[in-house]
Amino acid sequence: MNIVILAAGQGKRMHSNLPKVLHPVAGKSLAQHVIDTARTLAPEKLIVVYGHGGDVVKSTLAAPDIAWAEQAQQLGTGHAVAQALPELGPAAQTLVLYGDVPLTTAATLKRLLQAGKDGLAILTVDLADPSGYGRIVRDATGQVQRIVEQKDASEAEKSIGEINTGIMVMPTARLADWLGKLKNDNAQGEYYLTDIVALAVSEGLPVRTAQPAGEWEVLGVNSKVQLAELERQHQRNIADQLLVAGVRLADPARIDIRGELTHGRDVSIDVGCVFEGKVELADAVEVGPYCVMKNVKVGAGTRIAAFCHFEDAVIGPDGVLGPYARLRPGTELGPEVHIGNFVEVKKSIIGAQSKANHLAYIGDAEIGQRVNVGAGTITCNYDGANKFKTVIEDDVFIGSDTQLVAPVTVGRGATLGAGTTLTRDAPPEALTVSRPKQVTLTGWQRPQKVKK
Ligand code: UD1
Ligand code: CA
């Protein structure tokens, strides 16, 4: 089949410089949702009709399998599809989708394609309040006759609850002829794609309808209010899928997944967490409240306390992290690693059972196993121009408030005394300390307040 995605509308009510179809739901643009779903149907041709914000839309969505058709002036949905005619392949069916209706499922579209196998099929839905939509007009036997737009409808037609979602599949071979016959002598002065339904009926072609599993599948976005509603709906759907799959969510209404979250068994997630990109939580991972994770892999049994922020990191099994831990890109933690509050790790590998429990910066470091990094430790990895590496071998103990001026290596089993500023390598198994000698001055007195 061919798939044509209509995305030329301006979206005035978004009050935004960003073209409407580029606004995000779950971190992905409306149009990208539609494109991704379209791809799962393996169309022979995938055509996007663009207009407003053309360059941005094109450059943002560009992909080798997408053909572009420009609709310079928005003269109606029929006119929009006509712009795509030269790009259509010979496939029997052409499916029209809207770039601002992001959540239609592939399963629903497959049912629609099936219904339209030997004719035309419309995705319709019954609404308690159908106002604003095109209505499906049927005859006494229930056969679809035509679609009438709200603005052209009689009072009787306005009382019809079954509406046109806009998503439709039609025979490619008849399309050019039908689109050529469209007139704009209607209330809006537009070329309505919906008028092809009456043309199909007049030619004796079967016109059928299919329905989505949920109303949310056909909701479009015209305003930030609708965008926010759709976001919540989508997030709730994802949350429900997670619950069904066995994830414990403290509150399915308070989780945001902007990407793909995969999980093992007995994973639990507290409120307010945001997952972006690809996040993998293995068996029995516990995520505390208000954590943000982007492209992160967490090993089985790891416990993450509140307010952690992780990005591009791999965390081993049975770790203990947070609260307030920050893992930046390139962090790799082995099994049973502890990273505590106000500890920042960047582009560093930390071996099994090592701990940095309080207030530290670990950047460009390679840390072995069973290392204890004391509170306030800092790897000075940057001299203002270049970055250097710190190597800390197995079983090292680093006293509090130590600075490791990279490049520097701490040998296996070494101990660094608290407050050390390490500028040369520390030998293994020894105590290294750099610190002014402690003095006590006898006879010294605290200053006294001068009486006036
Ligand atoms: C259209 C349908 C209506 C249906 C409703 C569902 C027609 C005539 N009417 O009405 O029956 O109930 O959608 O939401 O088809 N677009 C273009 N170029 C244009 C006009 C529209 O690309 O010249 C795109 C828009 O960006 C949007 C989609 O087509 O993605 C629908 O356009 P919109 O103006 O929202 O159509 P409605 O008048 O709401
Ligand atoms: Ca609309």
Tab-separated table of C-alpha atoms and ligand atoms in Angstrom:
chain	number	residue	atom	x	y	z
A	1	MET	CA	0.000	0.000	0.000
A	2	ASN	CA	0.849	3.670	-0.196
A	3	ILE	CA	0.618	5.773	2.935
A	4	VAL	CA	0.030	9.512	2.705
A	5	ILE	CA	0.485	11.520	5.885
A	6	LEU	CA	-1.161	14.937	5.861
A	7	ALA	CA	0.970	17.420	7.736
A	8	ALA	CA	0.544	20.741	5.982
A	9	GLY	CA	-1.707	22.399	8.540
A	10	GLN	CA	-0.353	25.347	10.459
A	11	GLY	CA	-1.795	24.716	13.881
A	12	LYS	CA	-2.549	28.338	14.730
A	13	ARG	CA	-4.036	27.386	18.067
A	14	MET	CA	-0.720	25.959	19.249
A	15	HIS	CA	0.551	29.563	19.489
A	16	SER	CA	4.028	28.360	18.663
A	17	ASN	CA	6.797	28.942	16.158
A	18	LEU	CA	7.258	25.193	15.962
A	19	PRO	CA	5.077	23.580	13.269
A	20	LYS	CA	2.254	21.666	14.919
A	21	VAL	CA	3.293	18.190	13.800
A	22	LEU	CA	6.714	18.657	15.448
A	23	HIS	CA	5.323	19.121	18.932
A	24	PRO	CA	6.178	16.155	21.142
A	25	VAL	CA	4.124	13.478	22.813
A	26	ALA	CA	6.253	11.253	25.034
A	27	GLY	CA	9.389	12.986	23.777
A	28	LYS	CA	8.656	12.208	20.133
A	29	SER	CA	7.021	14.507	17.606
A	30	LEU	CA	3.398	13.923	16.632
A	31	ALA	CA	4.417	13.262	13.029
A	32	GLN	CA	7.173	10.859	14.070
A	33	HIS	CA	4.622	8.778	15.972
A	34	VAL	CA	2.546	8.554	12.803
A	35	ILE	CA	5.586	7.753	10.640
A	36	ASP	CA	6.762	5.032	13.037
A	37	THR	CA	3.329	3.404	13.082
A	38	ALA	CA	3.089	3.701	9.289
A	39	ARG	CA	6.423	1.919	8.925
A	40	THR	CA	5.193	-1.088	10.873
A	41	LEU	CA	2.672	-1.607	8.041
A	42	ALA	CA	5.551	-1.847	5.544
A	43	PRO	CA	4.128	0.504	2.888
A	44	GLU	CA	5.672	0.542	-0.563
A	45	LYS	CA	5.541	4.334	-0.534
A	46	LEU	CA	5.442	6.653	2.459
A	47	ILE	CA	4.627	10.228	1.523
A	48	VAL	CA	4.409	13.229	3.811
A	49	VAL	CA	2.435	16.239	2.590
A	50	TYR	CA	4.006	19.307	4.136
A	51	GLY	CA	3.370	23.015	3.944
A	52	HIS	CA	3.701	25.244	6.967
A	53	GLY	CA	7.226	25.259	8.370
A	54	GLY	CA	8.198	23.054	5.427
A	55	ASP	CA	11.972	23.216	5.802
A	56	VAL	CA	11.929	22.479	9.515
A	57	VAL	CA	9.391	19.695	9.102
A	58	LYS	CA	11.419	18.131	6.302
A	59	SER	CA	14.800	18.404	7.969
A	60	THR	CA	13.468	17.131	11.289
A	61	LEU	CA	11.640	14.126	9.885
A	62	ALA	CA	13.903	13.344	6.914
A	63	ALA	CA	14.515	9.645	6.290
A	64	PRO	CA	15.462	7.696	3.164
A	65	ASP	CA	12.086	5.966	2.978
A	66	ILE	CA	10.024	9.168	3.060
A	67	ALA	CA	8.920	11.020	-0.077
A	68	TRP	CA	7.806	14.615	0.245
A	69	ALA	CA	4.944	16.468	-1.404
A	70	GLU	CA	4.562	20.178	-0.885
A	71	GLN	CA	1.170	21.774	-0.427
A	72	ALA	CA	2.034	25.461	-0.594
A	73	GLN	CA	-1.518	26.618	0.132
A	74	GLN	CA	-3.842	24.690	2.399
A	75	LEU	CA	-6.875	24.345	0.171
A	76	GLY	CA	-8.332	21.320	1.942
A	77	THR	CA	-7.659	17.667	2.672
A	78	GLY	CA	-8.588	16.594	-0.886
A	79	HIS	CA	-6.180	19.147	-2.332
A	80	ALA	CA	-3.525	17.896	0.113
A	81	VAL	CA	-3.821	14.290	-1.053
A	82	ALA	CA	-3.787	15.496	-4.678
A	83	GLN	CA	-0.302	16.933	-4.074
A	84	ALA	CA	0.895	13.426	-3.239
A	85	LEU	CA	-0.515	11.865	-6.434
A	86	PRO	CA	2.750	12.064	-8.427
A	87	GLU	CA	4.564	10.217	-5.634
A	88	LEU	CA	2.072	7.351	-5.316
A	89	GLY	CA	3.252	3.890	-6.252
A	90	PRO	CA	1.118	1.336	-8.079
A	91	ALA	CA	0.024	-0.367	-4.838
A	92	ALA	CA	-3.698	-1.160	-4.797
A	93	GLN	CA	-4.490	0.644	-1.555
A	94	THR	CA	-3.672	4.154	-0.401
A	95	LEU	CA	-4.017	4.892	3.294
A	96	VAL	CA	-4.391	8.498	4.440
A	97	LEU	CA	-3.201	9.398	7.942
A	98	TYR	CA	-3.036	12.737	9.738
A	99	GLY	CA	0.301	13.997	11.022
A	100	ASP	CA	-1.434	15.427	14.090
A	101	VAL	CA	-3.196	12.201	15.140
A	102	PRO	CA	-0.326	10.326	16.777
A	103	LEU	CA	-1.750	7.394	18.715
A	104	THR	CA	-3.586	5.250	16.188
A	105	THR	CA	-2.363	1.692	16.576
A	106	ALA	CA	-1.099	-0.533	13.790
A	107	ALA	CA	-3.734	-3.129	14.776
A	108	THR	CA	-6.529	-0.648	14.115
A	109	LEU	CA	-5.037	0.379	10.780
A	110	LYS	CA	-4.747	-3.269	9.764
A	111	ARG	CA	-8.458	-3.746	10.460
A	112	LEU	CA	-9.185	-0.653	8.362
A	113	LEU	CA	-7.064	-1.956	5.476
A	114	GLN	CA	-8.905	-5.260	5.673
A	115	ALA	CA	-12.288	-3.484	5.588
A	116	GLY	CA	-11.170	-1.530	2.521
A	117	LYS	CA	-9.791	-4.498	0.578
A	118	ASP	CA	-12.305	-4.263	-2.284
A	119	GLY	CA	-13.344	-0.622	-1.970
A	120	LEU	CA	-13.038	2.268	0.400
A	121	ALA	CA	-12.955	2.196	4.185
A	122	ILE	CA	-13.238	4.935	6.784
A	123	LEU	CA	-12.079	4.811	10.382
A	124	THR	CA	-15.047	6.096	12.352
A	125	VAL	CA	-15.983	6.460	15.981
A	126	ASP	CA	-19.195	7.242	17.865
A	127	LEU	CA	-18.864	10.334	19.995
A	128	ALA	CA	-21.131	11.645	22.721
A	129	ASP	CA	-20.238	15.111	21.449
A	130	PRO	CA	-19.541	14.900	17.701
A	131	SER	CA	-19.442	18.652	17.141
A	132	GLY	CA	-16.762	19.899	14.783
A	133	TYR	CA	-16.296	16.600	12.973
A	134	GLY	CA	-17.516	15.305	9.640
A	135	ARG	CA	-20.521	13.005	10.125
A	136	ILE	CA	-21.031	9.589	8.544
A	137	VAL	CA	-24.344	9.614	6.681
A	138	ARG	CA	-25.870	6.151	6.222
A	139	ASP	CA	-29.002	5.044	4.381
A	140	ALA	CA	-31.935	3.113	5.881
A	141	THR	CA	-30.076	-0.180	5.429
A	142	GLY	CA	-27.032	1.178	7.216
A	143	GLN	CA	-24.870	1.587	4.123
A	144	VAL	CA	-22.546	4.578	4.161
A	145	GLN	CA	-23.689	7.211	1.655
A	146	ARG	CA	-21.360	10.136	2.196
A	147	ILE	CA	-19.589	12.287	4.765
A	148	VAL	CA	-20.927	15.705	5.580
A	149	GLU	CA	-18.787	18.314	7.297
A	150	GLN	CA	-20.150	20.014	10.405
A	151	LYS	CA	-20.315	23.372	8.650
A	152	ASP	CA	-22.303	21.926	5.742
A	153	ALA	CA	-24.568	19.694	7.812
A	154	SER	CA	-28.316	19.995	8.315
A	155	GLU	CA	-29.714	19.906	11.854
A	156	ALA	CA	-30.652	16.252	11.365
A	157	GLU	CA	-27.136	15.414	10.148
A	158	LYS	CA	-25.615	17.281	13.070
A	159	SER	CA	-27.371	14.845	15.409
A	160	ILE	CA	-25.388	11.912	13.943
A	161	GLY	CA	-22.900	10.656	16.513
A	162	GLU	CA	-20.698	8.625	14.167
A	163	ILE	CA	-17.833	10.796	12.970
A	164	ASN	CA	-15.079	10.645	10.390
A	165	THR	CA	-11.710	10.402	12.088
A	166	GLY	CA	-10.112	11.473	8.804
A	167	ILE	CA	-8.212	8.209	8.487
A	168	MET	CA	-9.276	6.448	5.339
A	169	VAL	CA	-8.117	3.825	2.855
A	170	MET	CA	-8.989	4.020	-0.809
A	171	PRO	CA	-8.236	2.313	-4.132
A	172	THR	CA	-5.178	3.998	-5.649
A	173	ALA	CA	-6.444	3.387	-9.180
A	174	ARG	CA	-9.555	5.567	-8.638
A	175	LEU	CA	-7.895	8.322	-6.653
A	176	ALA	CA	-6.661	10.648	-9.414
A	177	ASP	CA	-10.051	10.618	-11.078
A	178	TRP	CA	-11.941	11.262	-7.836
A	179	LEU	CA	-9.627	14.034	-6.653
A	180	GLY	CA	-9.976	15.701	-10.080
A	181	LYS	CA	-13.741	15.806	-9.587
A	182	LEU	CA	-13.683	17.528	-6.189
A	183	LYS	CA	-15.256	20.973	-6.013
A	184	ASN	CA	-14.828	23.619	-3.348
A	185	ASP	CA	-18.400	24.896	-3.410
A	186	ASN	CA	-18.943	24.244	0.283
A	187	ALA	CA	-19.134	26.219	3.501
A	188	GLN	CA	-15.342	26.366	3.864
A	189	GLY	CA	-14.422	26.836	0.196
A	190	GLU	CA	-12.120	23.787	0.479
A	191	TYR	CA	-11.498	20.653	-1.563
A	192	TYR	CA	-12.735	17.981	0.851
A	193	LEU	CA	-11.165	14.543	0.676
A	194	THR	CA	-14.347	13.335	2.342
A	195	ASP	CA	-16.321	13.980	-0.870
A	196	ILE	CA	-14.692	10.938	-2.502
A	197	VAL	CA	-16.933	8.755	-0.332
A	198	ALA	CA	-20.067	9.787	-2.270
A	199	LEU	CA	-18.143	9.264	-5.535
A	200	ALA	CA	-17.214	5.714	-4.499
A	201	VAL	CA	-20.850	5.018	-3.568
A	202	SER	CA	-22.067	6.354	-6.940
A	203	GLU	CA	-19.710	3.921	-8.676
A	204	GLY	CA	-21.132	1.029	-6.691
A	205	LEU	CA	-17.895	0.443	-4.787
A	206	PRO	CA	-18.262	-1.037	-1.309
A	207	VAL	CA	-17.702	1.582	1.408
A	208	ARG	CA	-17.093	0.142	4.847
A	209	THR	CA	-16.045	1.431	8.236
A	210	ALA	CA	-13.750	0.213	10.950
A	211	GLN	CA	-13.455	1.373	14.561
A	212	PRO	CA	-10.454	1.911	16.820
A	213	ALA	CA	-10.121	0.018	20.093
A	214	GLY	CA	-10.160	3.280	22.035
A	215	GLU	CA	-11.255	6.849	21.337
A	216	TRP	CA	-7.781	8.128	22.188
A	217	GLU	CA	-6.450	6.397	19.070
A	218	VAL	CA	-8.108	8.978	16.858
A	219	LEU	CA	-7.649	12.126	18.924
A	220	GLY	CA	-5.898	14.924	17.100
A	221	VAL	CA	-3.963	17.858	18.434
A	222	ASN	CA	-5.009	21.420	17.743
A	223	SER	CA	-3.956	23.119	20.967
A	224	LYS	CA	-1.603	22.751	23.900
A	225	VAL	CA	-4.588	21.635	25.961
A	226	GLN	CA	-5.185	18.703	23.621
A	227	LEU	CA	-1.451	18.024	23.456
A	228	ALA	CA	-1.317	17.750	27.250
A	229	GLU	CA	-4.430	15.554	27.334
A	230	LEU	CA	-2.971	13.215	24.746
A	231	GLU	CA	0.309	13.053	26.633
A	232	ARG	CA	-1.497	11.965	29.803
A	233	GLN	CA	-3.585	9.442	27.904
A	234	HIS	CA	-0.508	7.987	26.235
A	235	GLN	CA	1.434	7.840	29.494
A	236	ARG	CA	-1.493	6.154	31.202
A	237	ASN	CA	-1.606	3.556	28.409
A	238	ILE	CA	2.113	2.842	28.833
A	239	ALA	CA	1.738	2.687	32.617
A	240	ASP	CA	-1.124	0.220	32.298
A	241	GLN	CA	0.991	-1.973	29.999
A	242	LEU	CA	3.763	-1.949	32.601
A	243	LEU	CA	1.342	-2.903	35.364
A	244	VAL	CA	-0.078	-5.709	33.270
A	245	ALA	CA	3.467	-6.922	32.630
A	246	GLY	CA	4.105	-7.037	36.377
A	247	VAL	CA	5.926	-3.790	37.152
A	248	ARG	CA	4.885	-2.230	40.458
A	249	LEU	CA	4.111	1.452	39.974
A	250	ALA	CA	3.412	3.474	43.111
A	251	ASP	CA	1.011	5.555	41.002
A	252	PRO	CA	0.372	4.862	37.312
A	253	ALA	CA	-0.704	8.487	36.889
A	254	ARG	CA	2.709	9.754	37.992
A	255	ILE	CA	5.256	8.269	35.617
A	256	ASP	CA	6.610	9.550	32.315
A	257	ILE	CA	8.171	7.338	29.703
A	258	ARG	CA	9.651	9.159	26.739
A	259	GLY	CA	11.229	6.276	24.935
A	260	GLU	CA	11.416	2.603	25.668
A	261	LEU	CA	11.450	1.060	29.121
A	262	THR	CA	12.218	-2.644	29.296
A	263	HIS	CA	12.145	-4.542	32.557
A	264	GLY	CA	12.561	-7.856	34.290
A	265	ARG	CA	10.360	-9.294	37.041
A	266	ASP	CA	9.493	-7.582	40.316
A	267	VAL	CA	10.680	-4.163	39.260
A	268	SER	CA	9.198	-1.339	41.288
A	269	ILE	CA	9.053	2.344	40.444
A	270	ASP	CA	8.007	5.094	42.807
A	271	VAL	CA	6.224	8.307	41.806
A	272	GLY	CA	7.502	11.108	39.587
A	273	CYS	CA	10.135	9.229	37.596
A	274	VAL	CA	11.021	10.146	34.010
A	275	PHE	CA	12.544	7.589	31.643
A	276	GLU	CA	14.000	8.757	28.342
A	277	GLY	CA	15.594	6.951	25.434
A	278	LYS	CA	16.303	3.295	26.128
A	279	VAL	CA	16.144	2.270	29.756
A	280	GLU	CA	16.554	-1.315	30.915
A	281	LEU	CA	15.714	-2.326	34.465
A	282	ALA	CA	16.630	-5.903	35.294
A	283	ASP	CA	14.846	-8.147	37.826
A	284	ALA	CA	13.967	-6.671	41.203
A	285	VAL	CA	15.337	-3.208	40.491
A	286	GLU	CA	13.812	-0.603	42.808
A	287	VAL	CA	13.576	2.985	41.669
A	288	GLY	CA	12.784	5.602	44.303
A	289	PRO	CA	10.713	8.737	43.753
A	290	TYR	CA	11.647	11.514	41.332
A	291	CYS	CA	14.460	9.850	39.437
A	292	VAL	CA	15.355	10.803	35.865
A	293	MET	CA	17.075	8.251	33.639
A	294	LYS	CA	18.094	8.499	30.016
A	295	ASN	CA	19.691	5.601	28.136
A	296	VAL	CA	20.521	3.603	31.217
A	297	LYS	CA	20.927	-0.086	31.981
A	298	VAL	CA	20.436	-1.200	35.565
A	299	GLY	CA	21.470	-4.647	36.793
A	300	ALA	CA	19.285	-6.973	38.832
A	301	GLY	CA	18.572	-6.155	42.449
A	302	THR	CA	19.956	-2.629	42.345
A	303	ARG	CA	18.213	-0.132	44.606
A	304	ILE	CA	18.005	3.487	43.567
A	305	ALA	CA	16.867	6.016	46.165
A	306	ALA	CA	15.073	9.306	45.508
A	307	PHE	CA	16.195	12.144	43.259
A	308	CYS	CA	18.811	10.435	41.129
A	309	HIS	CA	19.783	11.619	37.661
A	310	PHE	CA	21.439	9.115	35.310
A	311	GLU	CA	22.364	9.499	31.658
A	312	ASP	CA	24.162	7.097	29.299
A	313	ALA	CA	25.240	4.853	32.143
A	314	VAL	CA	25.488	1.150	32.851
A	315	ILE	CA	24.868	0.082	36.433
A	316	GLY	CA	25.748	-3.387	37.671
A	317	PRO	CA	23.616	-5.703	39.807
A	318	ASP	CA	22.962	-5.245	43.523
A	319	GLY	CA	24.077	-1.643	43.549
A	320	VAL	CA	22.933	0.962	46.045
A	321	LEU	CA	22.532	4.423	44.592
A	322	GLY	CA	21.323	7.771	45.776
A	323	PRO	CA	19.569	9.666	47.053
A	324	TYR	CA	20.809	12.518	44.893
A	325	ALA	CA	23.334	10.546	42.856
A	326	ARG	CA	24.305	11.788	39.425
A	327	LEU	CA	25.720	9.492	36.765
A	328	ARG	CA	26.818	11.228	33.598
A	329	PRO	CA	27.628	9.725	30.186
A	330	GLY	CA	30.225	6.998	30.088
A	331	THR	CA	29.696	5.744	33.623
A	332	GLU	CA	30.009	1.997	34.147
A	333	LEU	CA	29.465	0.567	37.581
A	334	GLY	CA	30.283	-3.032	38.465
A	335	PRO	CA	28.287	-5.237	40.843
A	336	GLU	CA	27.444	-4.029	44.359
A	337	VAL	CA	28.729	-0.523	43.848
A	338	HIS	CA	27.466	2.168	46.200
A	339	ILE	CA	27.105	5.739	44.957
A	340	GLY	CA	25.637	8.015	47.593
A	341	ASN	CA	24.305	11.507	47.917
A	342	PHE	CA	25.816	14.352	45.947
A	343	VAL	CA	28.261	12.106	44.160
A	344	GLU	CA	28.810	12.887	40.492
A	345	VAL	CA	30.405	10.289	38.218
A	346	LYS	CA	31.395	10.989	34.621
A	347	LYS	CA	33.083	8.762	32.037
A	348	SER	CA	34.414	6.439	34.695
A	349	ILE	CA	34.530	2.751	35.362
A	350	ILE	CA	34.039	1.649	38.937
A	351	GLY	CA	34.724	-1.956	39.949
A	352	ALA	CA	32.742	-4.353	42.094
A	353	GLN	CA	31.946	-3.413	45.687
A	354	SER	CA	33.555	-0.013	45.480
A	355	LYS	CA	31.877	2.831	47.324
A	356	ALA	CA	31.650	6.582	47.027
A	357	ASN	CA	28.988	7.418	49.522
A	358	HIS	CA	29.115	11.169	49.987
A	359	LEU	CA	29.926	14.390	48.112
A	360	ALA	CA	32.464	13.446	45.473
A	361	TYR	CA	33.367	14.092	41.847
A	362	ILE	CA	34.717	11.151	39.895
A	363	GLY	CA	35.533	12.026	36.299
A	364	ASP	CA	37.678	10.242	33.700
A	365	ALA	CA	38.624	7.640	36.274
A	366	GLU	CA	39.197	3.940	36.389
A	367	ILE	CA	38.508	2.582	39.826
A	368	GLY	CA	39.144	-1.028	40.807
A	369	GLN	CA	37.271	-3.297	43.178
A	370	ARG	CA	36.560	-2.749	46.870
A	371	VAL	CA	37.784	0.828	46.742
A	372	ASN	CA	36.480	3.258	49.337
A	373	VAL	CA	36.261	6.832	48.107
A	374	GLY	CA	35.930	9.151	51.092
A	375	ALA	CA	33.589	12.098	51.388
A	376	GLY	CA	34.592	15.166	49.442
A	377	THR	CA	37.033	13.375	47.130
A	378	ILE	CA	37.611	15.035	43.782
A	379	THR	CA	39.385	13.835	40.685
A	380	CYS	CA	40.937	16.974	39.229
A	381	ASN	CA	40.637	15.752	35.654
A	382	TYR	CA	40.804	19.078	33.858
A	383	ASP	CA	43.668	21.559	33.771
A	384	GLY	CA	41.624	24.192	32.004
A	385	ALA	CA	42.624	22.900	28.582
A	386	ASN	CA	42.884	19.108	28.611
A	387	LYS	CA	41.337	16.173	30.400
A	388	PHE	CA	43.425	13.539	32.180
A	389	LYS	CA	42.765	10.161	33.687
A	390	THR	CA	42.875	8.979	37.265
A	391	VAL	CA	43.540	5.303	37.982
A	392	ILE	CA	42.703	3.871	41.389
A	393	GLU	CA	43.593	0.212	41.763
A	394	ASP	CA	41.823	-2.471	43.819
A	395	ASP	CA	41.415	-2.179	47.608
A	396	VAL	CA	42.464	1.443	47.837
A	397	PHE	CA	41.181	3.595	50.677
A	398	ILE	CA	40.914	7.275	49.863
A	399	GLY	CA	40.567	9.544	52.867
A	400	SER	CA	38.047	12.343	52.922
A	401	ASP	CA	38.594	15.620	51.109
A	402	THR	CA	41.298	14.268	48.823
A	403	GLN	CA	42.125	15.764	45.458
A	404	LEU	CA	43.628	13.502	42.824
A	405	VAL	CA	45.355	15.724	40.288
A	406	ALA	CA	45.272	13.718	37.073
A	407	PRO	CA	47.034	12.062	35.415
A	408	VAL	CA	47.731	10.062	38.522
A	409	THR	CA	47.615	6.447	39.715
A	410	VAL	CA	46.943	5.092	43.181
A	411	GLY	CA	48.519	1.654	43.556
A	412	ARG	CA	46.680	-1.421	44.767
A	413	GLY	CA	45.906	-1.434	48.480
A	414	ALA	CA	47.196	2.101	49.037
A	415	THR	CA	45.723	4.451	51.603
A	416	LEU	CA	45.534	8.193	51.071
A	417	GLY	CA	45.259	10.251	54.227
A	418	ALA	CA	42.396	12.693	54.547
A	419	GLY	CA	42.983	16.034	52.890
A	420	THR	CA	45.678	14.754	50.547
A	421	THR	CA	46.357	16.615	47.335
A	422	LEU	CA	47.863	13.879	45.224
A	423	THR	CA	50.032	15.185	42.381
A	424	ARG	CA	52.283	12.139	41.902
A	425	ASP	CA	51.452	8.428	41.852
A	426	ALA	CA	50.827	6.814	45.231
A	427	PRO	CA	52.643	3.501	45.728
A	428	PRO	CA	50.696	0.339	46.549
A	429	GLU	CA	50.067	-0.868	50.100
A	430	ALA	CA	51.417	2.335	51.675
A	431	LEU	CA	49.959	5.384	53.364
A	432	THR	CA	50.456	8.520	51.333
A	433	VAL	CA	49.509	11.823	52.818
A	434	SER	CA	50.131	15.425	51.829
A	435	ARG	CA	49.177	17.758	54.551
A	436	PRO	CA	50.863	20.575	56.546
A	437	LYS	CA	51.981	19.330	59.936
A	438	GLN	CA	49.422	19.895	62.674
A	439	VAL	CA	50.535	22.452	65.237
A	440	THR	CA	49.056	23.575	68.517
A	441	LEU	CA	50.018	27.032	69.783
A	442	THR	CA	50.005	27.244	73.546
A	443	GLY	CA	49.261	30.619	75.077
A	444	TRP	CA	47.057	31.693	72.224
A	445	GLN	CA	43.829	33.379	73.208
A	446	ARG	CA	40.621	34.076	71.381
A	447	PRO	CA	40.116	37.742	70.562
A	448	GLN	CA	37.833	39.508	73.061
A	449	LYS	CA	35.113	41.989	72.149
A	450	VAL	CA	36.457	45.507	72.825
A	451	LYS	CA	34.249	47.383	75.301
A	452	LYS	CA	33.453	50.986	74.338
B	1	UD1	C1	-11.209	16.781	8.719
B	1	UD1	C2	-12.301	16.037	7.958
B	1	UD1	C3	-13.422	15.736	8.914
B	1	UD1	C4	-12.948	14.946	10.098
B	1	UD1	C5	-11.804	15.666	10.779
B	1	UD1	C6	-11.174	14.821	11.829
B	1	UD1	C7	-12.218	16.858	5.668
B	1	UD1	C8	-12.858	17.762	4.690
B	1	UD1	N1	-12.744	16.881	6.903
B	1	UD1	O1	-11.749	18.014	9.115
B	1	UD1	O2	-14.448	15.002	8.239
B	1	UD1	O3	-13.998	14.730	11.017
B	1	UD1	O4	-10.782	16.001	9.825
B	1	UD1	O5	-10.275	15.574	12.556
B	1	UD1	O6	-11.324	16.125	5.332
B	1	UD1	N2	-4.437	19.297	6.076
B	1	UD1	C9	-3.502	19.524	5.112
B	1	UD1	N3	-3.796	20.398	4.108
B	1	UD1	C10	-4.973	21.031	4.035
B	1	UD1	C11	-5.926	20.796	5.031
B	1	UD1	C12	-5.643	19.911	6.055
B	1	UD1	O7	-2.410	18.969	5.144
B	1	UD1	O8	-5.165	21.797	3.081
B	1	UD1	C13	-4.129	18.346	7.155
B	1	UD1	C14	-4.044	19.024	8.514
B	1	UD1	O9	-2.717	19.395	8.818
B	1	UD1	C15	-4.546	17.932	9.444
B	1	UD1	C16	-5.515	17.140	8.589
B	1	UD1	O10	-5.185	17.436	7.246
B	1	UD1	O11	-3.516	17.049	9.810
B	1	UD1	C17	-6.953	17.525	8.859
B	1	UD1	O12	-7.112	18.877	8.672
B	1	UD1	P1	-8.138	19.726	9.536
B	1	UD1	O13	-8.128	21.118	9.077
B	1	UD1	O14	-7.889	19.470	10.961
B	1	UD1	O15	-9.501	19.039	9.065
B	1	UD1	P2	-10.894	19.286	9.659
B	1	UD1	O16	-11.476	20.479	9.026
B	1	UD1	O17	-10.828	19.236	11.130
B	2	CA	CA	-8.932	18.776	12.788
